[in-house]
Amino acid sequence: MSGIGMENKPKLVDENGRRIDGRKLDELRPIRIEAGVLKRADGSAYVEWGENKVLAAVYGPREAKPKHIQNPARAIVQCRYNMAPFSVSERKRPGPDRRSVEISKITGEVFENVLFLEMFPRASVDIFIEVLQANAGTRCAGITAASVALADAGIPMADLVPACAAGKIDGQIALDLKKEEDNYGEADLPVAIIPRTKEIVLLQMDGNMSQSEFETALNMAIDACMKIYELQKEALKNKYKGEQEVEREEVQTPKQEQR
Amino acid sequence: MSGIGMENKPKLVDENGRRIDGRKLDELRPIRIEAGVLKRADGSAYVEWGENKVLAAVYGPREAKPKHIQNPARAIVQCRYNMAPFSVSERKRPGPDRRSVEISKITGEVFENVLFLEMFPRASVDIFIEVLQANAGTRCAGITAASVALADAGIPMADLVPACAAGKIDGQIALDLKKEEDNYGEADLPVAIIPRTKEIVLLQMDGNMSQSEFETALNMAIDACMKIYELQKEALKNKYKGEQEVEREEVQTPKQEQR
Amino acid sequence: MSGIGMENKPKLVDENGRRIDGRKLDELRPIRIEAGVLKRADGSAYVEWGENKVLAAVYGPREAKPKHIQNPARAIVQCRYNMAPFSVSERKRPGPDRRSVEISKITGEVFENVLFLEMFPRASVDIFIEVLQANAGTRCAGITAASVALADAGIPMADLVPACAAGKIDGQIALDLKKEEDNYGEADLPVAIIPRTKEIVLLQMDGNMSQSEFETALNMAIDACMKIYELQKEALKNKYKGEQEVEREEVQTPKQEQR
Amino acid sequence: MGEDIVSEIMREYLQQLAAKGTRVDGRKLDEYRQIEIKKNVISSAEGSAQVSIGNTSVLVGVKVELGEPFPDTPNVGVLTTNAELIPLASPTFEAGPPNEEGIELARVVDRGLREGRVIDLEKLCVAPGEKVWIIFVDIHVLDYDGNLFDAAYLASLAALTCTRVPASAQGMGEDFPLPLNGLPIECTVVKIKNAMMVDPALDEEKIADVRLTMAIDENGNIRAVQKGLAGSFSVEEVRKVISMCQVCSSKLREILKSS
Amino acid sequence: MGEDIVSEIMREYLQQLAAKGTRVDGRKLDEYRQIEIKKNVISSAEGSAQVSIGNTSVLVGVKVELGEPFPDTPNVGVLTTNAELIPLASPTFEAGPPNEEGIELARVVDRGLREGRVIDLEKLCVAPGEKVWIIFVDIHVLDYDGNLFDAAYLASLAALTCTRVPASAQGMGEDFPLPLNGLPIECTVVKIKNAMMVDPALDEEKIADVRLTMAIDENGNIRAVQKGLAGSFSVEEVRKVISMCQVCSSKLREILKSS
Amino acid sequence: MGEDIVSEIMREYLQQLAAKGTRVDGRKLDEYRQIEIKKNVISSAEGSAQVSIGNTSVLVGVKVELGEPFPDTPNVGVLTTNAELIPLASPTFEAGPPNEEGIELARVVDRGLREGRVIDLEKLCVAPGEKVWIIFVDIHVLDYDGNLFDAAYLASLAALTCTRVPASAQGMGEDFPLPLNGLPIECTVVKIKNAMMVDPALDEEKIADVRLTMAIDENGNIRAVQKGLAGSFSVEEVRKVISMCQVCSSKLREILKSS
């Protein structure tokens, strides 16, 4: 975003308004969401979003530890966004860097908007987001996955939270930047919303946009969030369907023969 | 002090007994003390001492945390001496180094002599000293500032504690070494005292001094402490005067019009 | 063990079956064990084993801290294996590395087999092993020393635990490898046993051994453990004898004249 | 009466005031507290400024040193922003490495400086791939009474505008002012119930529902955005924030320029 | 009903089953849960594999980068194995640097790879003493339902078999597959009372008395051994474990080869 | 009966003894406990010594390695002093990085060595600005029964006097003894009520009001001073301490020389 190292910048949008991967300006990368992919976690989800691969797990509400972090009036939300060492082209040293700490903080704040935290005093809702493969947009993929994982865990929630970024490349507003577009583009604007109320619960930006560009991008991102919302609900339905099928099978076959 | 890298040593005392900044051997650098400079801290003080700029804040007596550090019989004193990254010519990495840890320890011990700690069982008196600009003598400036901050906080105290170093340069005993004198000098002897009783509560030395030189330097430092003591009291009086003036003004002007 | 850097490999076993230090294949290095060498520790022992010098100290059973690590049903065993910075040819940075953490873990597990931990709920038995000089085999020397220290501390124990490694050098099974043999040898197999029952409580191996070689080495190590067991008991007897002599002397001489 | 009740009463009171378009200290909703900017306050830094906004006070020192560029931008200087929430500044700050609040602060300031292209980093290359100037912006919070983001950003910007690159000390010609491109300004707005207000004081910050910080450049373009706290905005409200920030950023820029 | 009572009941139940030669999920004592191996799942890694054994799931990514060799092996590439027991995978895992469980896991996997000479590290030297290829094996546990050692080892091995050295990106000719020597396999056996069983599920692991992991190569030779937990084996039992591991390692090797 | 009462009784008893000029172990106030110095006890170190003063025992190993000089002293070797208060030595020592006690110990020993110019560091330059000999003095406390400063200092000095620089292993001619300048000796005095005594045993140290450590060279000059603990001295008392240290340092120097 900072405009440095631009000498090798490729053309990001061609004369037909197509992007380097053939997408139109307002087109999302392919997104696949699967709910309930882990056994130990109380809830989980896996999201493939273009070349991003993100796993989210949720534990809780469970007793917050150590005790001094407990809130007697409500549950706290603790979020940990983490990148696997092999998720990026140059190996990332394990452990949180400053970027991860910031994303963890704002992601946790996103979910405070939809969770009924007063129902669980002294508890913690723990959200773990693991980026297994990264290609720009991992914080949005993480929030999208974490929403599904929270629902999969059965934690009372006002709504799912989809997230998506819009940005600016070659002077044009475009949806859902991939890595090269993010590196050589002019702005990136990640957004998360509560679909039922259209409230914006995540909003960040870096780059350079006029006020009208900003508003165009914001609306484009919000529209995309609504599409992702449908994919989230679909994933939860599939999980539920799958469970019913397994239950039916289980009635017919004794457990040890399943393997 | 260690006599290494002396090839570039400048002359520190001229034929008239004047030092590189024109001071006489027993002359202090200019010292300015201001009490009550911070709003959030329970007490605070700012000291400019030659080219040193040091800020001290005091919180407490407040509950010592975590609980296992509490003393059921008395308050504990916790001191943190810290150098800002930009306070020295080569940027200092943030966080405590071994020197800071040692100075924090001995500074805390200094104030155990004058605080009535038995009055506040289980509590902590927390002293924070921030060196914003350093030019030799910061531990003495820090102690001098912290004393005023403790008084400004209204914490019961037997006396103020002034501190000052004496040392040896070009073979002569001199007061209050500045950086070049410290680097190229032969010894440095920081001292803090309780003025009313003349008890010595800080005493360190490095360098090379005969017994008689040591005693001369020690007495020179003690004499200087008495002068600094006056400056400390002056600063507290000015603070008190200032407050009374503000109070008078406050009676006359509604709060919102003051800005 | 990993077969890397073998171009400088010396001959480890000569035509007469003698090793670089003149030992036979099934011969231990000289071992000297002394019990009760420290005053502050509840129990202690010093082991010189070839060129290894290892000190062990035991504290406890004492209250486990912090509280959340306590087990209400039994004592826990906490072990810290540590190498002094100067114990190896290239200075080791102070603090635990991954190897030390692993050895600490498995050493603690060894002693869970012989300590009557149910007798001391909520307590901790703390074992500290300091390697002062290292020459291959320090974990076995450490376990051997810690056993004696535990006995010296009077902690109820089913048996002493001796430890010894066997390995493979120049294709032959050999006892108690020293550093060069370990570096250029083909396998190393540290073992600890409970002598009375011949139970194996430590078993690790790295290298390359056929099943029959493995079993030969294992039995060779177990036989050596039985010899070390005798040395351990001897050390404790000597300690006891020494104490009685001191007691007798103490009756005759007033304390202050002993020095 | 517990802390929570006090803050509940405070919350209602501030909400009522805000609904009427006023605030506890008599300010209007779009009015900053008094701003003071002092430049060149630290002689050991290559640039420095102390900024107070009301009772909030932040000191920023800039150090400039030679170092290696990042491998992927060999021709470009390096900007490093670090924030220390030192415990001197607030009873709620704790000693230790930066926590998530400190990291977010440093990253939001950094984003404004970086995306606003404040420093012309391309001009800070000395030998491509080998030596570049490294700019350390160290944010030292001295007194925390709300709106750290704006105070820290303004102090950073002010310090950079008076920073000189110490070329002469390296035998590289004369010192020169840091090459700067523009002066984007960060402004922070919080929402309390339905009212939006700039420059929240600590009491307002504590009970604010949500926060939005925007960096606005000379052309009124948006360079960086950060939403914080556990609340939400509507699109309309975001538009409102942009307007407020555009107005205030111009005022703050004038104050900075005339400082 | 406390946790301890539940686990006591579970212990007795599993012991009874084991004595009859069966297990809670219907497996035989020498039977692994279903194994799935997916290779090349992460495109940002030079090699990767996801392995599940029953509900336990481990993802391993291999990164290959240029770096400096160790001073004592200047002609040899470097292998580095790291394990992250991320809190996503189990309610008992905690964020933070690897604890002793994670370190033991990484070291046992590393030992199997290293002592089994899986990678031909001598072929990874680029410029003796200056540049070699460094292989980072990063173990990312996703779902923890027992027997991490075998799952992590198998995933590491599978990832290495599909790893390509990224020579072309360095202008060093074409990418090439990582040079491999052999395929030793690690198998883990636990003892529950007197019964020995492979591949313990979590419930079995929790109540197991003792654990033994062995790396067995294609010739049935033993390359690495690690005994774990606070229990013991007789010589006869060790012999039994070797046989079980020899049989199972062949099966696992076939599964790996056909994956 | 609580610990505090015991220590209160001990305090009074020791005070009464001290007032009569005697001590609990029968020593005179100016008498050290028995001192034993063993040199060259660790063959993996380039120099080493174990010193016991009464039951206090400290092991120091000196490692000498090639490395880079500090930029500001390119022609001078480097001295690094580190102390580990390992938990083996006392029930009050805890594992982990050095705390303030350990840091103060290391720094006081370092100051004595450095200011006393014990090592002729100028002679340890190999290639100016590039390669110098680095001296690591590692203090390993083995048994803590009071007066660590003097024991650690004496052990460090003894280890340095038998240290050989390993030039031959670097192909740089023959090994040579570390070039030394002089033998300043550190002595520690504590004040108990009004009595001053050297070499405090642990019980004495615990109840001492204040502590003073002085490094005295062969000429009786003072090279370093450190006051410790939360008490004070009068000028007269400082004079007394200097005399005591001058007398004792001569005795200790003789013991060292004849060791």
mmCIF file of C-alpha atoms in Angstrom, chain E:
data_model
loop_
_atom_site.group_PDB
_atom_site.id
_atom_site.type_symbol
_atom_site.label_atom_id
_atom_site.label_comp_id
_atom_site.label_asym_id
_atom_site.label_seq_id
_atom_site.Cartn_x
_atom_site.Cartn_y
_atom_site.Cartn_z
ATOM 1 C CA MET E 1 -18.738 -36.464 40.513
ATOM 2 C CA GLY E 2 -15.175 -35.233 40.233
ATOM 3 C CA GLU E 3 -12.949 -35.683 37.244
ATOM 4 C CA ASP E 4 -10.744 -38.071 39.139
ATOM 5 C CA ILE E 5 -13.566 -40.487 39.823
ATOM 6 C CA VAL E 6 -14.591 -40.458 36.188
ATOM 7 C CA SER E 7 -11.061 -41.179 35.099
ATOM 8 C CA GLU E 8 -10.782 -43.895 37.729
ATOM 9 C CA ILE E 9 -13.855 -45.601 36.300
ATOM 10 C CA MET E 10 -12.502 -45.160 32.776
ATOM 11 C CA ARG E 11 -9.173 -46.593 33.869
ATOM 12 C CA GLU E 12 -10.733 -49.762 35.230
ATOM 13 C CA TYR E 13 -12.928 -50.189 32.197
ATOM 14 C CA LEU E 14 -10.058 -49.817 29.751
ATOM 15 C CA GLN E 15 -7.890 -52.130 31.827
ATOM 16 C CA GLN E 16 -10.554 -54.818 31.730
ATOM 17 C CA LEU E 17 -10.973 -54.452 27.981
ATOM 18 C CA ALA E 18 -7.220 -54.528 27.440
ATOM 19 C CA ALA E 19 -6.870 -57.667 29.517
ATOM 20 C CA LYS E 20 -9.325 -59.278 27.095
ATOM 21 C CA GLY E 21 -7.313 -58.036 24.132
ATOM 22 C CA THR E 22 -9.757 -55.386 23.000
ATOM 23 C CA ARG E 23 -10.298 -51.640 23.231
ATOM 24 C CA VAL E 24 -13.060 -49.133 23.728
ATOM 25 C CA ASP E 25 -13.402 -48.434 20.011
ATOM 26 C CA GLY E 26 -13.328 -52.120 19.100
ATOM 27 C CA ARG E 27 -9.744 -52.184 17.866
ATOM 28 C CA LYS E 28 -7.308 -55.013 18.502
ATOM 29 C CA LEU E 29 -4.301 -54.168 20.654
ATOM 30 C CA ASP E 30 -1.978 -54.086 17.646
ATOM 31 C CA GLU E 31 -4.329 -52.164 15.392
ATOM 32 C CA TYR E 32 -4.023 -48.530 14.364
ATOM 33 C CA ARG E 33 -7.021 -46.292 13.938
ATOM 34 C CA GLN E 34 -7.800 -45.331 10.355
ATOM 35 C CA ILE E 35 -4.936 -43.406 8.765
ATOM 36 C CA GLU E 36 -5.319 -40.769 6.117
ATOM 37 C CA ILE E 37 -2.449 -39.013 4.408
ATOM 38 C CA LYS E 38 -2.934 -35.960 2.193
ATOM 39 C CA LYS E 39 0.171 -34.532 0.565
ATOM 40 C CA ASN E 40 0.862 -31.111 -0.918
ATOM 41 C CA VAL E 41 -1.975 -29.417 0.903
ATOM 42 C CA ILE E 42 -0.209 -26.084 1.436
ATOM 43 C CA SER E 43 1.096 -24.310 -1.644
ATOM 44 C CA SER E 44 3.090 -21.721 0.323
ATOM 45 C CA ALA E 45 5.243 -24.538 1.734
ATOM 46 C CA GLU E 46 7.910 -26.390 -0.218
ATOM 47 C CA GLY E 47 6.384 -29.607 1.059
ATOM 48 C CA SER E 48 3.372 -30.395 3.206
ATOM 49 C CA ALA E 49 1.125 -33.170 4.412
ATOM 50 C CA GLN E 50 -1.903 -33.529 6.596
ATOM 51 C CA VAL E 51 -2.136 -36.834 8.432
ATOM 52 C CA SER E 52 -5.016 -38.061 10.488
ATOM 53 C CA ILE E 53 -4.937 -41.104 12.728
ATOM 54 C CA GLY E 54 -8.510 -41.509 13.873
ATOM 55 C CA ASN E 55 -9.566 -38.092 15.089
ATOM 56 C CA THR E 56 -6.032 -36.900 15.668
ATOM 57 C CA SER E 57 -4.954 -34.573 12.908
ATOM 58 C CA VAL E 58 -1.562 -33.021 12.268
ATOM 59 C CA LEU E 59 -0.459 -30.666 9.523
ATOM 60 C CA VAL E 60 3.217 -30.403 8.684
ATOM 61 C CA GLY E 61 4.685 -27.774 6.403
ATOM 62 C CA VAL E 62 8.273 -27.889 5.212
ATOM 63 C CA LYS E 63 10.035 -24.673 4.304
ATOM 64 C CA VAL E 64 13.414 -24.759 2.564
ATOM 65 C CA GLU E 65 15.614 -21.677 2.726
ATOM 66 C CA LEU E 66 19.242 -20.786 2.173
ATOM 67 C CA GLY E 67 21.304 -20.111 5.263
ATOM 68 C CA GLU E 68 24.594 -20.714 7.034
ATOM 69 C CA PRO E 69 25.747 -24.195 8.068
ATOM 70 C CA PHE E 70 26.811 -24.997 11.622
ATOM 71 C CA PRO E 71 30.500 -24.218 12.105
ATOM 72 C CA ASP E 72 31.329 -27.840 12.940
ATOM 73 C CA THR E 73 29.565 -29.299 9.872
ATOM 74 C CA PRO E 74 30.314 -26.787 7.100
ATOM 75 C CA ASN E 75 29.411 -29.179 4.266
ATOM 76 C CA VAL E 76 26.064 -30.283 5.537
ATOM 77 C CA GLY E 77 22.531 -28.896 5.286
ATOM 78 C CA VAL E 78 20.542 -28.121 8.394
ATOM 79 C CA LEU E 79 17.370 -29.814 9.675
ATOM 80 C CA THR E 80 15.215 -27.944 12.174
ATOM 81 C CA THR E 81 12.085 -29.488 13.659
ATOM 82 C CA ASN E 82 9.572 -27.425 15.577
ATOM 83 C CA ALA E 83 6.180 -28.332 17.040
ATOM 84 C CA GLU E 84 3.352 -26.004 17.981
ATOM 85 C CA LEU E 85 0.690 -27.412 20.276
ATOM 86 C CA ILE E 86 -1.684 -24.608 19.341
ATOM 87 C CA PRO E 87 -4.703 -24.107 21.619
ATOM 88 C CA LEU E 88 -7.037 -24.652 18.662
ATOM 89 C CA ALA E 89 -6.287 -28.367 18.841
ATOM 90 C CA SER E 90 -7.229 -29.174 22.420
ATOM 91 C CA PRO E 91 -8.736 -27.570 25.501
ATOM 92 C CA THR E 92 -5.548 -28.520 27.350
ATOM 93 C CA PHE E 93 -3.108 -26.758 25.020
ATOM 94 C CA GLU E 94 -2.121 -23.209 25.882
ATOM 95 C CA ALA E 95 -0.782 -20.378 23.789
ATOM 96 C CA GLY E 96 2.839 -19.445 24.270
ATOM 97 C CA PRO E 97 6.276 -20.800 23.528
ATOM 98 C CA PRO E 98 6.536 -24.608 23.346
ATOM 99 C CA ASN E 99 6.248 -26.252 26.756
ATOM 100 C CA GLU E 100 7.918 -29.537 27.668
ATOM 101 C CA GLU E 101 5.274 -31.624 25.859
ATOM 102 C CA GLY E 102 5.764 -29.700 22.626
ATOM 103 C CA ILE E 103 9.523 -29.807 22.958
ATOM 104 C CA GLU E 104 9.543 -33.566 23.574
ATOM 105 C CA LEU E 105 7.292 -34.073 20.542
ATOM 106 C CA ALA E 106 9.561 -32.022 18.291
ATOM 107 C CA ARG E 107 12.666 -33.731 19.568
ATOM 108 C CA VAL E 108 11.305 -37.264 19.198
ATOM 109 C CA VAL E 109 10.204 -36.555 15.624
ATOM 110 C CA ASP E 110 13.541 -34.888 14.943
ATOM 111 C CA ARG E 111 15.432 -37.856 16.338
ATOM 112 C CA GLY E 112 13.564 -40.281 14.099
ATOM 113 C CA LEU E 113 14.270 -38.170 11.020
ATOM 114 C CA ARG E 114 17.861 -37.452 11.949
ATOM 115 C CA GLU E 115 18.990 -40.833 13.234
ATOM 116 C CA GLY E 116 17.062 -42.566 10.469
ATOM 117 C CA ARG E 117 19.057 -40.366 8.079
ATOM 118 C CA VAL E 118 15.835 -39.639 6.203
ATOM 119 C CA ILE E 119 17.299 -36.565 4.486
ATOM 120 C CA ASP E 120 20.638 -36.747 2.729
ATOM 121 C CA LEU E 121 21.845 -33.526 4.316
ATOM 122 C CA GLU E 122 25.293 -33.796 2.718
ATOM 123 C CA LYS E 123 23.654 -33.115 -0.648
ATOM 124 C CA LEU E 124 22.236 -29.822 0.606
ATOM 125 C CA CYS E 125 25.509 -27.935 0.756
ATOM 126 C CA VAL E 126 25.704 -25.017 -1.665
ATOM 127 C CA ALA E 127 28.972 -23.333 -0.661
ATOM 128 C CA PRO E 128 30.936 -25.098 2.086
ATOM 129 C CA GLY E 129 31.003 -23.101 5.306
ATOM 130 C CA GLU E 130 28.859 -20.366 3.799
ATOM 131 C CA LYS E 131 25.584 -21.486 2.313
ATOM 132 C CA VAL E 132 23.506 -24.588 2.741
ATOM 133 C CA TRP E 133 19.834 -25.415 2.437
ATOM 134 C CA ILE E 134 17.994 -25.261 5.736
ATOM 135 C CA ILE E 135 14.988 -27.538 6.121
ATOM 136 C CA PHE E 136 12.338 -26.301 8.537
ATOM 137 C CA VAL E 137 9.869 -28.994 9.531
ATOM 138 C CA ASP E 138 6.987 -27.233 11.290
ATOM 139 C CA ILE E 139 4.498 -29.492 13.043
ATOM 140 C CA HIS E 140 1.093 -27.882 13.481
ATOM 141 C CA VAL E 141 -1.276 -29.994 15.560
ATOM 142 C CA LEU E 142 -4.894 -29.413 14.472
ATOM 143 C CA ASP E 143 -6.923 -31.938 16.431
ATOM 144 C CA TYR E 144 -5.586 -33.858 19.373
ATOM 145 C CA ASP E 145 -7.120 -37.220 20.134
ATOM 146 C CA GLY E 146 -4.053 -39.143 21.238
ATOM 147 C CA ASN E 147 -0.805 -40.480 19.753
ATOM 148 C CA LEU E 148 0.619 -37.196 18.544
ATOM 149 C CA PHE E 149 4.063 -38.736 18.159
ATOM 150 C CA ASP E 150 3.094 -41.147 15.370
ATOM 151 C CA ALA E 151 0.816 -38.688 13.591
ATOM 152 C CA ALA E 152 3.380 -35.890 13.723
ATOM 153 C CA TYR E 153 6.176 -38.170 12.605
ATOM 154 C CA LEU E 154 4.171 -39.634 9.730
ATOM 155 C CA ALA E 155 3.060 -36.180 8.591
ATOM 156 C CA SER E 156 6.647 -34.937 8.727
ATOM 157 C CA LEU E 157 7.856 -37.874 6.688
ATOM 158 C CA ALA E 158 5.042 -37.508 4.167
ATOM 159 C CA ALA E 159 5.743 -33.797 3.817
ATOM 160 C CA LEU E 160 9.439 -34.421 3.286
ATOM 161 C CA THR E 161 8.741 -37.000 0.551
ATOM 162 C CA CYS E 162 6.946 -34.355 -1.498
ATOM 163 C CA THR E 163 9.261 -31.439 -0.698
ATOM 164 C CA ARG E 164 11.017 -29.662 -3.515
ATOM 165 C CA VAL E 165 14.108 -27.540 -2.973
ATOM 166 C CA PRO E 166 13.356 -24.093 -4.464
ATOM 167 C CA ALA E 167 16.626 -23.692 -6.362
ATOM 168 C CA SER E 168 15.183 -21.820 -9.312
ATOM 169 C CA ALA E 169 14.002 -18.899 -7.202
ATOM 170 C CA GLN E 170 17.653 -18.438 -6.202
ATOM 171 C CA GLY E 171 18.904 -18.686 -9.778
ATOM 172 C CA MET E 172 20.496 -22.026 -8.955
ATOM 173 C CA GLY E 173 19.093 -24.263 -11.679
ATOM 174 C CA GLU E 174 15.864 -26.185 -11.477
ATOM 175 C CA ASP E 175 13.983 -27.090 -8.363
ATOM 176 C CA PHE E 176 14.673 -30.648 -7.272
ATOM 177 C CA PRO E 177 13.100 -33.113 -4.872
ATOM 178 C CA LEU E 178 14.634 -33.219 -1.401
ATOM 179 C CA PRO E 179 17.269 -35.998 -1.503
ATOM 180 C CA LEU E 180 16.057 -38.774 0.801
ATOM 181 C CA ASN E 181 17.782 -41.891 2.091
ATOM 182 C CA GLY E 182 15.211 -44.115 3.705
ATOM 183 C CA LEU E 183 11.895 -44.281 5.447
ATOM 184 C CA PRO E 184 12.221 -45.265 9.083
ATOM 185 C CA ILE E 185 8.818 -45.195 10.763
ATOM 186 C CA GLU E 186 8.003 -44.272 14.350
ATOM 187 C CA CYS E 187 5.491 -46.384 16.237
ATOM 188 C CA THR E 188 4.209 -45.817 19.746
ATOM 189 C CA VAL E 189 3.094 -48.457 22.223
ATOM 190 C CA VAL E 190 1.568 -47.866 25.632
ATOM 191 C CA LYS E 191 1.218 -50.254 28.520
ATOM 192 C CA ILE E 192 -2.059 -50.341 30.445
ATOM 193 C CA LYS E 193 -1.626 -52.555 33.437
ATOM 194 C CA ASN E 194 -0.063 -55.571 31.738
ATOM 195 C CA ALA E 195 -1.459 -55.060 28.258
ATOM 196 C CA MET E 196 0.511 -53.464 25.464
ATOM 197 C CA MET E 197 -1.251 -51.631 22.659
ATOM 198 C CA VAL E 198 -0.239 -49.497 19.695
ATOM 199 C CA ASP E 199 -1.638 -46.128 18.697
ATOM 200 C CA PRO E 200 -3.289 -45.040 21.954
ATOM 201 C CA ALA E 201 -6.367 -42.859 21.599
ATOM 202 C CA LEU E 202 -6.626 -39.937 24.011
ATOM 203 C CA ASP E 203 -8.568 -41.855 26.671
ATOM 204 C CA GLU E 204 -6.020 -44.643 26.571
ATOM 205 C CA GLU E 205 -3.116 -42.229 26.637
ATOM 206 C CA LYS E 206 -4.527 -40.494 29.700
ATOM 207 C CA ILE E 207 -4.542 -43.630 31.818
ATOM 208 C CA ALA E 208 -1.520 -45.388 30.301
ATOM 209 C CA ASP E 209 1.203 -46.372 32.732
ATOM 210 C CA VAL E 210 4.101 -45.970 30.361
ATOM 211 C CA ARG E 211 4.845 -45.262 26.718
ATOM 212 C CA LEU E 212 7.535 -46.408 24.307
ATOM 213 C CA THR E 213 8.163 -44.942 20.850
ATOM 214 C CA MET E 214 10.507 -46.626 18.396
ATOM 215 C CA ALA E 215 11.746 -45.648 14.966
ATOM 216 C CA ILE E 216 12.213 -48.761 12.819
ATOM 217 C CA ASP E 217 13.891 -48.687 9.425
ATOM 218 C CA GLU E 218 13.249 -50.789 6.309
ATOM 219 C CA ASN E 219 15.619 -53.477 7.613
ATOM 220 C CA GLY E 220 13.819 -53.779 10.899
ATOM 221 C CA ASN E 221 16.666 -51.996 12.654
ATOM 222 C CA ILE E 222 16.031 -49.626 15.511
ATOM 223 C CA ARG E 223 16.967 -46.013 14.882
ATOM 224 C CA ALA E 224 15.511 -44.166 17.848
ATOM 225 C CA VAL E 225 13.727 -44.954 21.095
ATOM 226 C CA GLN E 226 11.935 -42.765 23.601
ATOM 227 C CA LYS E 227 10.344 -44.021 26.773
ATOM 228 C CA GLY E 228 7.792 -41.663 28.280
ATOM 229 C CA LEU E 229 5.445 -41.287 31.246
ATOM 230 C CA ALA E 230 6.029 -42.327 34.805
ATOM 231 C CA GLY E 231 6.080 -46.092 34.475
ATOM 232 C CA SER E 232 8.422 -48.952 33.709
ATOM 233 C CA PHE E 233 9.033 -51.889 31.383
ATOM 234 C CA SER E 234 10.692 -55.228 31.916
ATOM 235 C CA VAL E 235 13.296 -56.409 29.415
ATOM 236 C CA GLU E 236 10.757 -58.918 28.162
ATOM 237 C CA GLU E 237 8.203 -56.178 27.580
ATOM 238 C CA VAL E 238 10.730 -54.092 25.668
ATOM 239 C CA ARG E 239 11.306 -57.095 23.417
ATOM 240 C CA LYS E 240 7.549 -57.324 22.868
ATOM 241 C CA VAL E 241 7.380 -53.633 21.974
ATOM 242 C CA ILE E 242 10.139 -54.051 19.416
ATOM 243 C CA SER E 243 8.161 -56.824 17.694
ATOM 244 C CA MET E 244 4.952 -54.818 17.693
ATOM 245 C CA CYS E 245 6.750 -51.788 16.279
ATOM 246 C CA GLN E 246 8.462 -53.836 13.606
ATOM 247 C CA VAL E 247 5.131 -55.181 12.380
ATOM 248 C CA CYS E 248 3.297 -51.873 12.548
ATOM 249 C CA SER E 249 6.097 -49.837 11.012
ATOM 250 C CA SER E 250 5.929 -52.015 7.890
ATOM 251 C CA LYS E 251 2.208 -51.436 7.610
ATOM 252 C CA LEU E 252 2.551 -47.685 8.119
ATOM 253 C CA ARG E 253 5.376 -47.551 5.566
ATOM 254 C CA GLU E 254 3.111 -49.204 3.000
ATOM 255 C CA ILE E 255 0.318 -46.741 3.733
ATOM 256 C CA LEU E 256 2.773 -43.876 3.335
ATOM 257 C CA LYS E 257 4.171 -45.256 0.082
ATOM 258 C CA SER E 258 0.747 -45.723 -1.429
ATOM 259 C CA SER E 259 -0.395 -42.244 -0.375
#
